[in-house]
Amino acid sequence: MKNKKPYLKLVQSSISYALLVLLICLFHSTLSAQESLLQNKISIDITELSINDALDSIAAKNNCYFTYNSDLFTNKEKVNLKANDIEFKILLRKIVQDTSLKFQVVNRHVIIVPALYKKNKPVSSGIIPYISYQNISGKVTNHSAKISLPYASIGIRGKHVGTISNLDGEFALTLSSENSKDTLVVSYVGFKNFEIPVSEILNNQLEVKLKEDFISLQEVVIRNNDPKSILKAAINRIEVNYPQNAAYLTSFYRESVLKNNKYMIYLESVLDIYKNPYSENGLTDKVKIFKSRKIYDVSRLDTISFRLKGGIHGCLMLDIVKNKPDFLNPEFIDLYNFHLSDISTFNNRTVYIIEFQPKPNLQMPLLEGKLIIETRSLAIIGAEFGYDQDRLPELTNRFISKTNAKIKVKPTHIQYSVNYRNINGKYFLNHVLGNLTFKVRNKRKLFSQTFSTSFEMATTKLDTINVKRFKHRETIAPTTILSTKNLTYDDQFWGNQTFIKPEDNIKEAIKKQPFVVDEDQFYVSFKKGELKAVISKKTLNIKFYLAEKLLSHQINHYVKGTNNSKMTIGFDFELESHEKILGGGERVLGMDRRGHRMPLYNRAHYGYQTESNQMNFSLPAIMSSKKYAILFDNTASGFLAIGKTKSDILSFEAVGGRQSYIFFAGKTYPEIINNYVDVTGKQPLPPRWMFGNFASRFGYTSQQEVLDTVERYKQEDFPLDAIIIDLYWFGADIKGYMGNLDWDKKTFPKPLEMLSELNDKNIKSIL
């Protein structure tokens, strides 16, 4: 259906009032804990404290932790505040008065993040320089074959700004006006660098076509061509080639989970990382979440419960120079065979390509892959590695941190990559990627399903000046699985942040997501197209919007009685004074049904005059002049009271059945009706004879009377297409026979012969 506006189906069960088929229960299990944290009441007396120190004081009193970018509160006014028994969320807003900042709660961590990024505006010329931003996007391909080059390194020469291309070779990079005189460099193993002054990039679009860089062995002086010796020398030069002081990394992080090649979860974050010196191998790097967003396809989430190891922790552990795997550990290096497979170039420098494999007949599965080492500096600048597929079944427990006894999980593909970037002679972590695939089968089911997960992190900014360790309360554990946290997805979310451009299949998944889910401490919202439902966590009441315009407000839902007594269920909606309501089925009430209480069960009404509240069939659905419709998904007997009991309330009540309704909206009435019939199905196109001439009266008392009537039409040469035989065919005396639906054999002795004779004359029969 083209140009259709979506509809939302809302279900409120009689036991838990769960909405949207237990979505809230499944994905917002921390809801009550979060509410209680923000609703805690505390007393505080703060005098002349910075915002950072004030938050520290509050954290100690409320037994919580704050995570935020400390630069947000630089040069802000001191806090002076005295309050008794004030709600935590109100207190936070009094201290953090910038309404562009919002609070997200994860367990007992309160994360302070910008709600929306806006372009910096100039402030009094000559005092603070105006910094504008340039968002550059492009694609990296092979010049000769025109093949996309994934994971190419893109950055400003000699500066700490950069990104990488995605799997389709596409990239997006945000540069400030401070980079206007710099040079952008694109590098890829085996290709010559592409360089262009930032000032020459037109229309913020860049088509990068890299040329292959062929070298001969004669051009390279190889002092020692034994690959194991080269690798040992590279390990010995780690202290020279890698930073021995701590650094701040701003990194773009993303992770995804696919089920049968369809996206279930896709998450993106900007992380601030305190990177420990490479000489301090035992210390864990610290992480702060700067910003996050997420989509998930609720239609693909199921009850399979297992948790994959990876995430932020996996990305940090893939820094193989700091966290040496077996193939870089001098203690285990003899378990491998090494082979110098090629000599190539990267970033206009010559590099060794060294392949490694575990020696045969080892009891334990080991990694295999290739290393990239610069020939001159002997810096390890990259690696790709994984496990032999035949040995993967032995490794299940390494990659699954949570499962249950009812499912069987088997890894089928494990692959990692990592590379480093040279900044002023030191190599910093640039990009890491992990791809894992599993076959998962419920022991009660015949067929298995394929699950795959990917986690990726790219450094976009680096700072080595005045680096201080993050406070513990500001950080999250690297093992935190962000895909289980309550985040939403916003197309304009990153603003002036550099990010990895989503691949085409991810863009398509974002477009097709059934709902965009957003949540804060008070509300959960589900958005589909321009239609949005906002659910109050406290009352579970729901407001419906189209293009941010309020259409309707469900203010009450209820269950009365028990299974042992009369049970009723119902909903109440607010009505505006000017609002007109249509629908409810066949009634003689006029088009606007407001002011009436209409029964919801079918009954004929004979002899009505100017008004009838019930006639033939009822329909548990209404349409409003505000251009929305509600279909109550309940076939039980009940009623619709439209401004009858209370002038501003629409009430639905039934004697049982489902506590469920479907909400439709559109910009025109035909659009609403199209959406409605998209759910209910369309009325079949009537046959042509139904538009012809019918013979009808209060009833024909006998078979002979029917045939005589048809004959008279023929004699008068009057066309006849159908005859309505109702209602004496099941007895001349209606009383006691109505509803028996059986022929009266005295007056209609041969009904089948009669119907056959009428059909031969091309006359349809209607009983």
Short mmCIF file of C-alpha atoms in Angstrom, two decimals, residues 273-545:
data_model
loop_
_atom_site.label_atom_id
_atom_site.label_comp_id
_atom_site.label_asym_id
_atom_site.label_seq_id
_atom_site.Cartn_x
_atom_site.Cartn_y
_atom_site.Cartn_z
CA ILE A 273 38.29 6.30 26.61
CA TYR A 274 41.12 6.77 29.07
CA LYS A 275 43.84 4.73 27.38
CA ASN A 276 46.51 3.49 29.76
CA PRO A 277 50.18 3.60 28.69
CA TYR A 278 51.34 0.55 26.74
CA SER A 279 53.93 -0.08 29.45
CA GLU A 280 51.13 -0.74 31.97
CA ASN A 281 49.66 -3.97 30.64
CA GLY A 282 47.74 -4.89 33.78
CA LEU A 283 45.55 -1.78 33.95
CA THR A 284 42.07 -1.74 32.42
CA ASP A 285 41.21 1.17 30.15
CA LYS A 286 38.36 3.37 31.43
CA VAL A 287 35.27 4.20 29.36
CA LYS A 288 32.62 6.93 29.51
CA ILE A 289 29.55 6.97 27.27
CA PHE A 290 29.23 10.34 25.57
CA LYS A 291 26.21 9.54 23.41
CA SER A 292 24.30 6.47 22.20
CA ARG A 293 21.42 5.46 19.96
CA LYS A 294 19.85 2.12 19.07
CA ILE A 295 17.25 0.43 16.90
CA TYR A 296 15.78 -3.01 17.38
CA ASP A 297 13.25 -4.93 15.36
CA VAL A 298 10.70 -6.15 17.88
CA SER A 299 9.26 -8.60 15.35
CA ARG A 300 12.51 -10.58 15.31
CA LEU A 301 13.22 -10.72 19.04
CA ASP A 302 12.28 -14.05 20.55
CA THR A 303 12.75 -16.12 23.66
CA ILE A 304 16.18 -17.48 22.74
CA SER A 305 18.37 -16.33 25.59
CA PHE A 306 22.12 -16.27 25.23
CA ARG A 307 24.67 -13.52 25.51
CA LEU A 308 27.68 -13.14 23.24
CA LYS A 309 31.02 -12.04 24.59
CA GLY A 310 32.33 -8.96 22.83
CA GLY A 311 31.09 -5.41 22.98
CA ILE A 312 33.24 -2.57 24.30
CA HIS A 313 35.35 -5.00 26.31
CA GLY A 314 35.98 -7.06 23.19
CA CYS A 315 37.09 -3.94 21.29
CA LEU A 316 39.55 -2.91 24.00
CA MET A 317 40.92 -6.45 24.27
CA LEU A 318 41.59 -6.44 20.51
CA ASP A 319 44.38 -3.94 21.13
CA ILE A 320 46.81 -6.80 20.54
CA VAL A 321 49.92 -4.72 21.27
CA LYS A 322 48.68 -4.01 24.79
CA ASN A 323 46.84 -7.30 25.38
CA LYS A 324 49.18 -9.71 23.65
CA PRO A 325 47.49 -12.83 22.24
CA ASP A 326 49.44 -16.07 21.99
CA PHE A 327 50.97 -15.23 18.60
CA LEU A 328 52.60 -12.08 20.09
CA ASN A 329 53.46 -13.56 23.46
CA PRO A 330 57.14 -14.62 23.60
CA GLU A 331 56.13 -17.45 25.91
CA PHE A 332 53.88 -19.07 23.26
CA ILE A 333 55.32 -17.82 19.99
CA ASP A 334 57.02 -21.16 19.34
CA LEU A 335 53.59 -22.80 19.02
CA TYR A 336 53.19 -21.09 15.63
CA ASN A 337 54.57 -21.36 12.13
CA PHE A 338 55.25 -17.97 10.46
CA HIS A 339 55.51 -17.21 6.76
CA LEU A 340 56.53 -13.98 5.01
CA SER A 341 53.78 -13.99 2.38
CA ASP A 342 54.22 -10.54 0.82
CA ILE A 343 55.85 -7.13 0.95
CA SER A 344 53.44 -4.29 0.30
CA THR A 345 52.84 -0.64 1.19
CA PHE A 346 50.63 1.27 3.60
CA ASN A 347 50.57 5.03 4.10
CA ASN A 348 53.40 5.28 1.54
CA ARG A 349 55.59 3.04 3.69
CA THR A 350 56.79 -0.49 2.98
CA VAL A 351 55.28 -3.24 5.14
CA TYR A 352 55.79 -6.95 5.74
CA ILE A 353 52.75 -9.24 5.46
CA ILE A 354 53.42 -12.17 7.80
CA GLU A 355 51.01 -15.10 7.95
CA PHE A 356 50.85 -17.32 11.02
CA GLN A 357 49.25 -20.68 11.81
CA PRO A 358 49.31 -22.97 14.85
CA LYS A 359 51.62 -25.92 14.53
CA PRO A 360 49.75 -29.15 13.69
CA ASN A 361 48.45 -31.58 16.30
CA LEU A 362 48.12 -29.04 19.11
CA GLN A 363 45.56 -30.03 21.71
CA MET A 364 44.11 -26.51 22.12
CA PRO A 365 42.72 -24.44 19.20
CA LEU A 366 44.83 -21.33 18.54
CA LEU A 367 44.36 -18.23 16.40
CA GLU A 368 45.57 -17.98 12.82
CA GLY A 369 45.83 -15.02 10.45
CA LYS A 370 48.27 -12.35 9.27
CA LEU A 371 50.24 -9.44 10.71
CA ILE A 372 51.25 -6.18 9.01
CA ILE A 373 54.59 -4.78 10.20
CA GLU A 374 56.41 -1.70 8.90
CA THR A 375 59.80 -2.62 7.47
CA ARG A 376 61.61 0.47 8.80
CA SER A 377 60.17 1.06 12.28
CA LEU A 378 59.10 -2.57 12.85
CA ALA A 379 55.82 -1.24 14.25
CA ILE A 380 52.89 -3.67 14.24
CA ILE A 381 50.31 -1.60 12.36
CA GLY A 382 47.60 -4.17 11.78
CA ALA A 383 46.39 -7.75 12.05
CA GLU A 384 43.58 -10.00 10.83
CA PHE A 385 42.97 -13.28 12.62
CA GLY A 386 40.44 -15.88 13.65
CA TYR A 387 40.02 -19.59 14.37
CA ASP A 388 40.10 -22.59 12.09
CA GLN A 389 36.47 -23.44 11.38
CA ASP A 390 37.03 -27.13 12.13
CA ARG A 391 38.11 -26.29 15.70
CA LEU A 392 35.27 -23.86 16.47
CA PRO A 393 32.96 -26.40 18.19
CA GLU A 394 35.61 -26.71 20.91
CA LEU A 395 35.37 -22.97 21.68
CA THR A 396 31.68 -22.39 22.45
CA ASN A 397 32.25 -21.41 26.09
CA ARG A 398 34.79 -18.75 25.09
CA PHE A 399 32.18 -16.73 23.24
CA ILE A 400 28.92 -17.41 25.08
CA SER A 401 28.66 -15.83 28.51
CA LYS A 402 25.00 -16.70 29.13
CA THR A 403 22.74 -19.44 27.80
CA ASN A 404 20.10 -21.88 29.02
CA ALA A 405 19.78 -25.64 28.99
CA LYS A 406 17.08 -25.67 26.30
CA ILE A 407 19.24 -24.31 23.49
CA LYS A 408 22.36 -25.55 21.76
CA VAL A 409 24.84 -22.97 20.44
CA LYS A 410 27.59 -23.72 17.94
CA PRO A 411 30.07 -21.08 16.65
CA THR A 412 30.56 -21.21 12.87
CA HIS A 413 32.69 -18.12 12.14
CA ILE A 414 35.03 -16.04 14.32
CA GLN A 415 37.10 -13.25 12.76
CA TYR A 416 38.87 -10.15 14.11
CA SER A 417 40.90 -7.26 12.76
CA VAL A 418 42.83 -4.36 14.30
CA ASN A 419 45.00 -1.54 13.00
CA TYR A 420 47.00 1.38 14.38
CA ARG A 421 47.61 4.95 13.19
CA ASN A 422 50.90 6.83 13.20
CA ILE A 423 50.66 10.22 14.93
CA ASN A 424 54.00 12.01 15.19
CA GLY A 425 55.99 8.79 15.35
CA LYS A 426 53.79 6.94 17.86
CA TYR A 427 51.17 4.36 16.92
CA PHE A 428 47.71 4.68 18.48
CA LEU A 429 44.76 2.30 18.33
CA ASN A 430 42.79 3.26 15.21
CA HIS A 431 40.19 0.60 14.38
CA VAL A 432 39.05 -2.79 15.71
CA LEU A 433 36.40 -5.14 14.39
CA GLY A 434 34.96 -8.46 15.52
CA ASN A 435 32.52 -10.67 13.58
CA LEU A 436 31.03 -13.79 15.17
CA THR A 437 28.40 -16.17 13.75
CA PHE A 438 26.56 -18.98 15.57
CA LYS A 439 24.05 -21.70 14.82
CA VAL A 440 21.42 -21.78 17.54
CA ARG A 441 18.85 -24.53 17.96
CA ASN A 442 16.16 -25.00 20.53
CA LYS A 443 16.30 -28.67 21.50
CA ARG A 444 12.53 -28.91 21.07
CA LYS A 445 12.67 -27.65 17.47
CA LEU A 446 13.89 -29.35 14.32
CA PHE A 447 15.63 -26.46 12.55
CA SER A 448 18.37 -24.14 13.75
CA GLN A 449 18.68 -20.40 13.30
CA THR A 450 21.73 -18.32 12.45
CA PHE A 451 22.73 -15.50 14.79
CA SER A 452 25.63 -13.18 14.09
CA THR A 453 27.06 -10.29 16.03
CA SER A 454 29.50 -7.58 15.09
CA PHE A 455 31.30 -5.06 17.28
CA GLU A 456 33.46 -2.26 15.91
CA MET A 457 35.31 0.76 17.25
CA ALA A 458 37.11 3.56 15.37
CA THR A 459 39.17 6.33 16.97
CA THR A 460 37.99 9.71 15.69
CA LYS A 461 39.92 12.05 17.99
CA LEU A 462 43.00 11.86 20.20
CA ASP A 463 44.26 14.02 23.06
CA THR A 464 47.59 13.55 24.82
CA ILE A 465 47.67 16.85 26.78
CA ASN A 466 46.66 17.08 30.47
CA VAL A 467 45.36 13.52 30.50
CA LYS A 468 43.90 12.50 33.86
CA ARG A 469 42.29 9.23 34.86
CA PHE A 470 38.48 9.33 34.87
CA LYS A 471 36.75 9.21 38.21
CA HIS A 472 35.35 5.74 38.79
CA ARG A 473 31.79 7.01 39.21
CA GLU A 474 31.95 8.67 35.78
CA THR A 475 32.74 5.44 33.95
CA ILE A 476 30.91 2.31 32.92
CA ALA A 477 32.29 -1.19 33.07
CA PRO A 478 33.75 -2.15 29.67
CA THR A 479 31.81 -5.41 29.99
CA THR A 480 28.50 -3.47 29.88
CA ILE A 481 26.36 -4.77 27.01
CA LEU A 482 24.90 -1.60 25.54
CA SER A 483 22.45 -3.45 23.30
CA THR A 484 20.43 -4.33 26.43
CA LYS A 485 20.16 -0.69 27.50
CA ASN A 486 17.27 1.67 26.84
CA LEU A 487 18.30 3.81 23.89
CA THR A 488 16.58 5.17 20.81
CA TYR A 489 17.54 5.99 17.23
CA ASP A 490 17.58 9.51 15.74
CA ASP A 491 18.60 10.19 12.14
CA GLN A 492 20.15 13.58 13.06
CA PHE A 493 21.67 12.25 16.27
CA TRP A 494 25.39 12.69 15.69
CA GLY A 495 25.36 16.35 14.67
CA ASN A 496 29.02 17.39 14.46
CA GLN A 497 30.39 14.08 15.72
CA THR A 498 32.38 11.90 13.32
CA PHE A 499 30.85 8.45 12.90
CA ILE A 500 31.16 5.31 10.78
CA LYS A 501 28.63 5.61 7.99
CA PRO A 502 26.04 2.78 8.13
CA GLU A 503 26.23 0.27 5.28
CA ASP A 504 23.35 0.06 2.81
CA ASN A 505 21.82 -3.00 4.46
CA ILE A 506 21.87 -1.24 7.84
CA LYS A 507 20.24 1.85 6.31
CA GLU A 508 17.54 -0.43 4.92
CA ALA A 509 17.05 -2.06 8.33
CA ILE A 510 16.67 1.38 9.91
CA LYS A 511 14.02 2.30 7.34
CA LYS A 512 12.12 -0.94 7.92
CA GLN A 513 12.20 -0.96 11.70
CA PRO A 514 8.65 -1.52 13.01
CA PHE A 515 9.00 1.03 15.79
CA VAL A 516 11.37 3.68 17.01
CA VAL A 517 11.40 3.28 20.78
CA ASP A 518 12.38 6.11 23.10
CA GLU A 519 12.40 6.17 26.88
CA ASP A 520 13.17 8.38 29.82
CA GLN A 521 12.38 8.06 33.50
CA PHE A 522 8.72 8.97 33.02
CA TYR A 523 7.61 7.80 29.57
CA VAL A 524 8.08 5.17 26.88
CA SER A 525 7.19 6.14 23.32
CA PHE A 526 6.69 4.00 20.22
CA LYS A 527 6.88 5.82 16.90
CA LYS A 528 6.07 4.52 13.42
CA GLY A 529 6.33 7.06 10.66
CA GLU A 530 4.63 10.21 11.91
CA LEU A 531 2.37 8.30 14.32
CA LYS A 532 3.55 8.12 17.92
CA ALA A 533 2.18 6.61 21.14
CA VAL A 534 3.55 8.02 24.41
CA ILE A 535 2.94 5.81 27.44
CA SER A 536 3.12 7.04 31.02
CA LYS A 537 5.09 4.62 33.17
CA LYS A 538 3.18 5.69 36.26
CA THR A 539 -0.40 5.32 34.98
CA LEU A 540 0.07 3.43 31.69
CA ASN A 541 -2.20 6.02 30.07
CA ILE A 542 -1.41 6.74 26.42
CA LYS A 543 -1.30 9.85 24.24
CA PHE A 544 -1.39 9.52 20.45
CA TYR A 545 0.27 12.03 18.12
#
